[in-house]
Amino acid sequence: MTQLINVTVWGEYRHEKTHEEVARVYPKGMHEAIAEGLRESPDFHVNTATLDQPEHGLTKEVLAHTDVLTWWGHMAHHEVKDEIVQRVYERVMAGMGLIVLHSGHMSKIFSRLMGTGCMLKWREANEKERLWVVNPGHPIVRGIEEYIELPHEEMYGEHFDIPAPDDLVFVSWFEGGEVFRSGCCFYRGAGKVFYFRPGHETFPTYYNPTIRKVIANAVRWAAPNGNAEPIRGNVKPLEVIRS
Ligand code: ZN
């Protein structure tokens, strides 16, 4: 029997309302395209939440029932309330998985979890991106070929101001010559965090079946594994201490 994984897809959902070009690519919002991809997996139960909902759609109840949260934000990172960031942070520490997508690298929750600036180089020139698998045994690349090619994406280049990832899964090459650590795993508390680079709002990246497969694999990797909660602080000995 497969256990159902509860996924909450969080989307800022602002570009789609203010930029016609983005609304054309994602008429129902980017979060709906990401959720649609995840709904192809029968072992996922998928809901969405957006910035303009009360508590950004991330109430205590919603987060308590979320195994894995995906995060796409860009123009309104500063509008995410610190109280909600703290709530997400505590859930990650307690074991919730977090998938941070594309421009989410500058979100409050990602920089809080990384402890670094998280800035990078960027350029919007509709160039080709090739994501090379650099960790072929990793569960996030199950069923993925040697590389993924995206004909048009925004460029992100090194240096990416993050701590050294615990697992590096993808390295991107861009037509303009830059490279970037585009698939990075981090362990934080009892939780797992995956940063995945592609997904600029003007490109149909989240309809790409291979990109969808990577995100689905990442959800399975990041889902809590039922391990016991770590015990910290002063404890009594398990054995009689005779000395
Ligand atoms: Zn972008």
mmCIF file of N, CA and C in Angstrom, residues 26 30 34 71-73 99-105 120 129-132 148-156 160 170-174 180-184 194-208 210-212 214-215:
data_model
loop_
_atom_site.group_PDB
_atom_site.id
_atom_site.type_symbol
_atom_site.label_atom_id
_atom_site.label_comp_id
_atom_site.label_asym_id
_atom_site.label_seq_id
_atom_site.Cartn_x
_atom_site.Cartn_y
_atom_site.Cartn_z
ATOM 1 N N TYR A 26 0.459 31.207 -18.388
ATOM 2 C CA TYR A 26 -0.137 30.530 -17.213
ATOM 3 C C TYR A 26 -1.495 31.154 -16.874
ATOM 4 N N MET A 30 0.694 30.079 -12.212
ATOM 5 C CA MET A 30 1.814 29.131 -12.243
ATOM 6 C C MET A 30 1.586 27.993 -11.254
ATOM 7 N N ILE A 34 1.899 23.892 -11.856
ATOM 8 C CA ILE A 34 2.762 23.023 -11.040
ATOM 9 C C ILE A 34 1.908 21.940 -10.377
ATOM 10 N N TRP A 71 7.377 26.061 -3.376
ATOM 11 C CA TRP A 71 7.359 27.518 -3.201
ATOM 12 C C TRP A 71 7.841 28.229 -4.465
ATOM 13 N N TRP A 72 6.950 29.013 -5.092
ATOM 14 C CA TRP A 72 7.360 29.898 -6.188
ATOM 15 C C TRP A 72 6.968 31.330 -5.827
ATOM 16 N N GLY A 73 7.944 32.207 -5.718
ATOM 17 C CA GLY A 73 7.687 33.627 -5.481
ATOM 18 C C GLY A 73 8.724 34.442 -6.213
ATOM 19 N N ILE A 99 10.227 22.351 -1.397
ATOM 20 C CA ILE A 99 10.822 22.453 -2.736
ATOM 21 C C ILE A 99 10.777 23.928 -3.127
ATOM 22 N N VAL A 100 11.929 24.551 -3.246
ATOM 23 C CA VAL A 100 11.997 25.974 -3.598
ATOM 24 C C VAL A 100 12.321 26.086 -5.080
ATOM 25 N N LEU A 101 11.449 26.789 -5.806
ATOM 26 C CA LEU A 101 11.562 26.843 -7.256
ATOM 27 C C LEU A 101 12.057 28.209 -7.739
ATOM 28 N N HIS A 102 12.985 28.168 -8.709
ATOM 29 C CA HIS A 102 13.441 29.333 -9.470
ATOM 30 C C HIS A 102 13.699 30.567 -8.583
ATOM 31 N N SER A 103 12.920 31.654 -8.806
ATOM 32 C CA SER A 103 13.170 32.919 -8.104
ATOM 33 C C SER A 103 12.863 32.841 -6.607
ATOM 34 N N GLY A 104 12.365 31.712 -6.163
ATOM 35 C CA GLY A 104 12.213 31.460 -4.725
ATOM 36 C C GLY A 104 13.551 31.486 -3.994
ATOM 37 N N HIS A 105 14.660 31.555 -4.756
ATOM 38 C CA HIS A 105 15.985 31.613 -4.098
ATOM 39 C C HIS A 105 16.117 32.852 -3.213
ATOM 40 N N LEU A 120 22.601 35.685 -6.913
ATOM 41 C CA LEU A 120 23.235 35.007 -8.050
ATOM 42 C C LEU A 120 23.338 35.998 -9.213
ATOM 43 N N GLU A 129 19.077 26.363 -21.942
ATOM 44 C CA GLU A 129 19.645 25.848 -20.691
ATOM 45 C C GLU A 129 19.766 24.334 -20.816
ATOM 46 N N ARG A 130 20.911 23.802 -20.427
ATOM 47 C CA ARG A 130 21.069 22.351 -20.365
ATOM 48 C C ARG A 130 21.405 21.988 -18.923
ATOM 49 N N LEU A 131 20.492 21.202 -18.307
ATOM 50 C CA LEU A 131 20.710 20.784 -16.911
ATOM 51 C C LEU A 131 21.352 19.413 -16.922
ATOM 52 N N TRP A 132 22.594 19.331 -16.493
ATOM 53 C CA TRP A 132 23.324 18.061 -16.463
ATOM 54 C C TRP A 132 23.091 17.346 -15.143
ATOM 55 N N ILE A 148 18.766 17.484 -19.235
ATOM 56 C CA ILE A 148 17.474 18.038 -19.645
ATOM 57 C C ILE A 148 17.786 19.314 -20.421
ATOM 58 N N GLU A 149 17.145 19.467 -21.590
ATOM 59 C CA GLU A 149 17.390 20.675 -22.358
ATOM 60 C C GLU A 149 16.128 21.521 -22.420
ATOM 61 N N LEU A 150 16.254 22.786 -22.061
ATOM 62 C CA LEU A 150 15.143 23.734 -22.149
ATOM 63 C C LEU A 150 15.523 24.774 -23.195
ATOM 64 N N PRO A 151 14.730 24.901 -24.259
ATOM 65 C CA PRO A 151 15.128 25.785 -25.363
ATOM 66 C C PRO A 151 15.187 27.264 -24.978
ATOM 67 N N HIS A 152 14.307 27.671 -24.048
ATOM 68 C CA HIS A 152 14.281 29.085 -23.652
ATOM 69 C C HIS A 152 14.104 29.197 -22.150
ATOM 70 N N GLU A 153 15.067 29.814 -21.512
ATOM 71 C CA GLU A 153 14.954 30.090 -20.076
ATOM 72 C C GLU A 153 15.726 31.364 -19.741
ATOM 73 N N GLU A 154 15.457 31.848 -18.546
ATOM 74 C CA GLU A 154 16.269 32.910 -17.984
ATOM 75 C C GLU A 154 17.588 32.282 -17.539
ATOM 76 N N MET A 155 18.683 33.034 -17.581
ATOM 77 C CA MET A 155 19.972 32.514 -17.112
ATOM 78 C C MET A 155 20.153 32.852 -15.635
ATOM 79 N N TYR A 156 20.572 31.871 -14.854
ATOM 80 C CA TYR A 156 21.098 32.097 -13.504
ATOM 81 C C TYR A 156 22.534 31.592 -13.531
ATOM 82 N N PHE A 160 26.427 31.451 -6.883
ATOM 83 C CA PHE A 160 25.153 31.380 -6.165
ATOM 84 C C PHE A 160 25.522 31.331 -4.682
ATOM 85 N N PHE A 170 21.930 18.605 -9.999
ATOM 86 C CA PHE A 170 22.028 19.165 -11.350
ATOM 87 C C PHE A 170 23.002 20.335 -11.380
ATOM 88 N N VAL A 171 23.715 20.435 -12.498
ATOM 89 C CA VAL A 171 24.477 21.648 -12.801
ATOM 90 C C VAL A 171 24.013 22.118 -14.173
ATOM 91 N N SER A 172 23.637 23.384 -14.276
ATOM 92 C CA SER A 172 23.152 23.921 -15.557
ATOM 93 C C SER A 172 24.270 24.604 -16.321
ATOM 94 N N TRP A 173 24.164 24.452 -17.648
ATOM 95 C CA TRP A 173 24.986 25.218 -18.583
ATOM 96 C C TRP A 173 24.042 26.102 -19.373
ATOM 97 N N PHE A 174 24.462 27.330 -19.635
ATOM 98 C CA PHE A 174 23.653 28.256 -20.424
ATOM 99 C C PHE A 174 24.378 28.644 -21.701
ATOM 100 N N PHE A 180 25.670 26.917 -13.372
ATOM 101 C CA PHE A 180 24.903 27.177 -12.148
ATOM 102 C C PHE A 180 24.545 25.864 -11.465
ATOM 103 N N ARG A 181 24.637 25.832 -10.134
ATOM 104 C CA ARG A 181 24.182 24.655 -9.365
ATOM 105 C C ARG A 181 22.661 24.708 -9.294
ATOM 106 N N SER A 182 22.008 23.968 -10.196
ATOM 107 C CA SER A 182 20.567 24.170 -10.402
ATOM 108 C C SER A 182 19.676 23.147 -9.714
ATOM 109 N N GLY A 183 20.255 22.157 -9.061
ATOM 110 C CA GLY A 183 19.449 21.208 -8.277
ATOM 111 C C GLY A 183 20.218 20.873 -7.024
ATOM 112 N N CYS A 184 19.793 21.432 -5.890
ATOM 113 C CA CYS A 184 20.576 21.355 -4.652
ATOM 114 C C CYS A 184 19.716 20.834 -3.508
ATOM 115 N N PHE A 194 14.815 21.026 -1.244
ATOM 116 C CA PHE A 194 15.394 20.911 -2.585
ATOM 117 C C PHE A 194 15.189 22.229 -3.304
ATOM 118 N N TYR A 195 16.268 22.815 -3.813
ATOM 119 C CA TYR A 195 16.170 23.999 -4.652
ATOM 120 C C TYR A 195 16.298 23.553 -6.104
ATOM 121 N N PHE A 196 15.322 23.956 -6.940
ATOM 122 C CA PHE A 196 15.332 23.581 -8.362
ATOM 123 C C PHE A 196 15.182 24.847 -9.195
ATOM 124 N N ARG A 197 16.151 25.113 -10.062
ATOM 125 C CA ARG A 197 16.300 26.401 -10.715
ATOM 126 C C ARG A 197 15.280 26.810 -11.786
ATOM 127 N N PRO A 198 14.926 25.905 -12.756
ATOM 128 C CA PRO A 198 14.119 26.381 -13.890
ATOM 129 C C PRO A 198 12.739 26.886 -13.462
ATOM 130 N N GLY A 199 12.124 27.704 -14.313
ATOM 131 C CA GLY A 199 10.758 28.142 -14.042
ATOM 132 C C GLY A 199 10.541 29.636 -14.052
ATOM 133 N N HIS A 200 11.191 30.332 -15.029
ATOM 134 C CA HIS A 200 10.918 31.761 -15.173
ATOM 135 C C HIS A 200 9.489 31.942 -15.679
ATOM 136 N N GLU A 201 8.834 32.989 -15.192
ATOM 137 C CA GLU A 201 7.380 33.138 -15.383
ATOM 138 C C GLU A 201 6.921 33.324 -16.831
ATOM 139 N N THR A 202 7.827 33.727 -17.729
ATOM 140 C CA THR A 202 7.382 33.957 -19.109
ATOM 141 C C THR A 202 7.587 32.734 -20.001
ATOM 142 N N PHE A 203 8.093 31.641 -19.437
ATOM 143 C CA PHE A 203 8.338 30.421 -20.231
ATOM 144 C C PHE A 203 7.459 29.272 -19.736
ATOM 145 N N PRO A 204 7.062 28.368 -20.646
ATOM 146 C CA PRO A 204 6.139 27.298 -20.255
ATOM 147 C C PRO A 204 6.826 26.118 -19.554
ATOM 148 N N THR A 205 7.871 26.406 -18.790
ATOM 149 C CA THR A 205 8.708 25.367 -18.164
ATOM 150 C C THR A 205 7.908 24.373 -17.317
ATOM 151 N N TYR A 206 6.892 24.863 -16.613
ATOM 152 C CA TYR A 206 6.155 23.963 -15.704
ATOM 153 C C TYR A 206 5.144 23.071 -16.422
ATOM 154 N N TYR A 207 5.086 23.168 -17.769
ATOM 155 C CA TYR A 207 4.305 22.195 -18.553
ATOM 156 C C TYR A 207 5.215 21.101 -19.102
ATOM 157 N N ASN A 208 6.532 21.307 -19.009
ATOM 158 C CA ASN A 208 7.503 20.354 -19.558
ATOM 159 C C ASN A 208 7.445 19.038 -18.761
ATOM 160 N N THR A 210 9.415 16.519 -18.391
ATOM 161 C CA THR A 210 10.625 16.121 -17.655
ATOM 162 C C THR A 210 10.805 16.978 -16.404
ATOM 163 N N ILE A 211 10.533 18.256 -16.531
ATOM 164 C CA ILE A 211 10.599 19.154 -15.360
ATOM 165 C C ILE A 211 9.561 18.715 -14.335
ATOM 166 N N ARG A 212 8.372 18.347 -14.821
ATOM 167 C CA ARG A 212 7.330 17.854 -13.915
ATOM 168 C C ARG A 212 7.776 16.577 -13.198
ATOM 169 N N VAL A 214 10.875 15.700 -12.476
ATOM 170 C CA VAL A 214 11.873 16.051 -11.455
ATOM 171 C C VAL A 214 11.172 16.580 -10.198
ATOM 172 N N ILE A 215 10.180 17.450 -10.382
ATOM 173 C CA ILE A 215 9.487 18.020 -9.214
ATOM 174 C C ILE A 215 8.756 16.912 -8.452
#
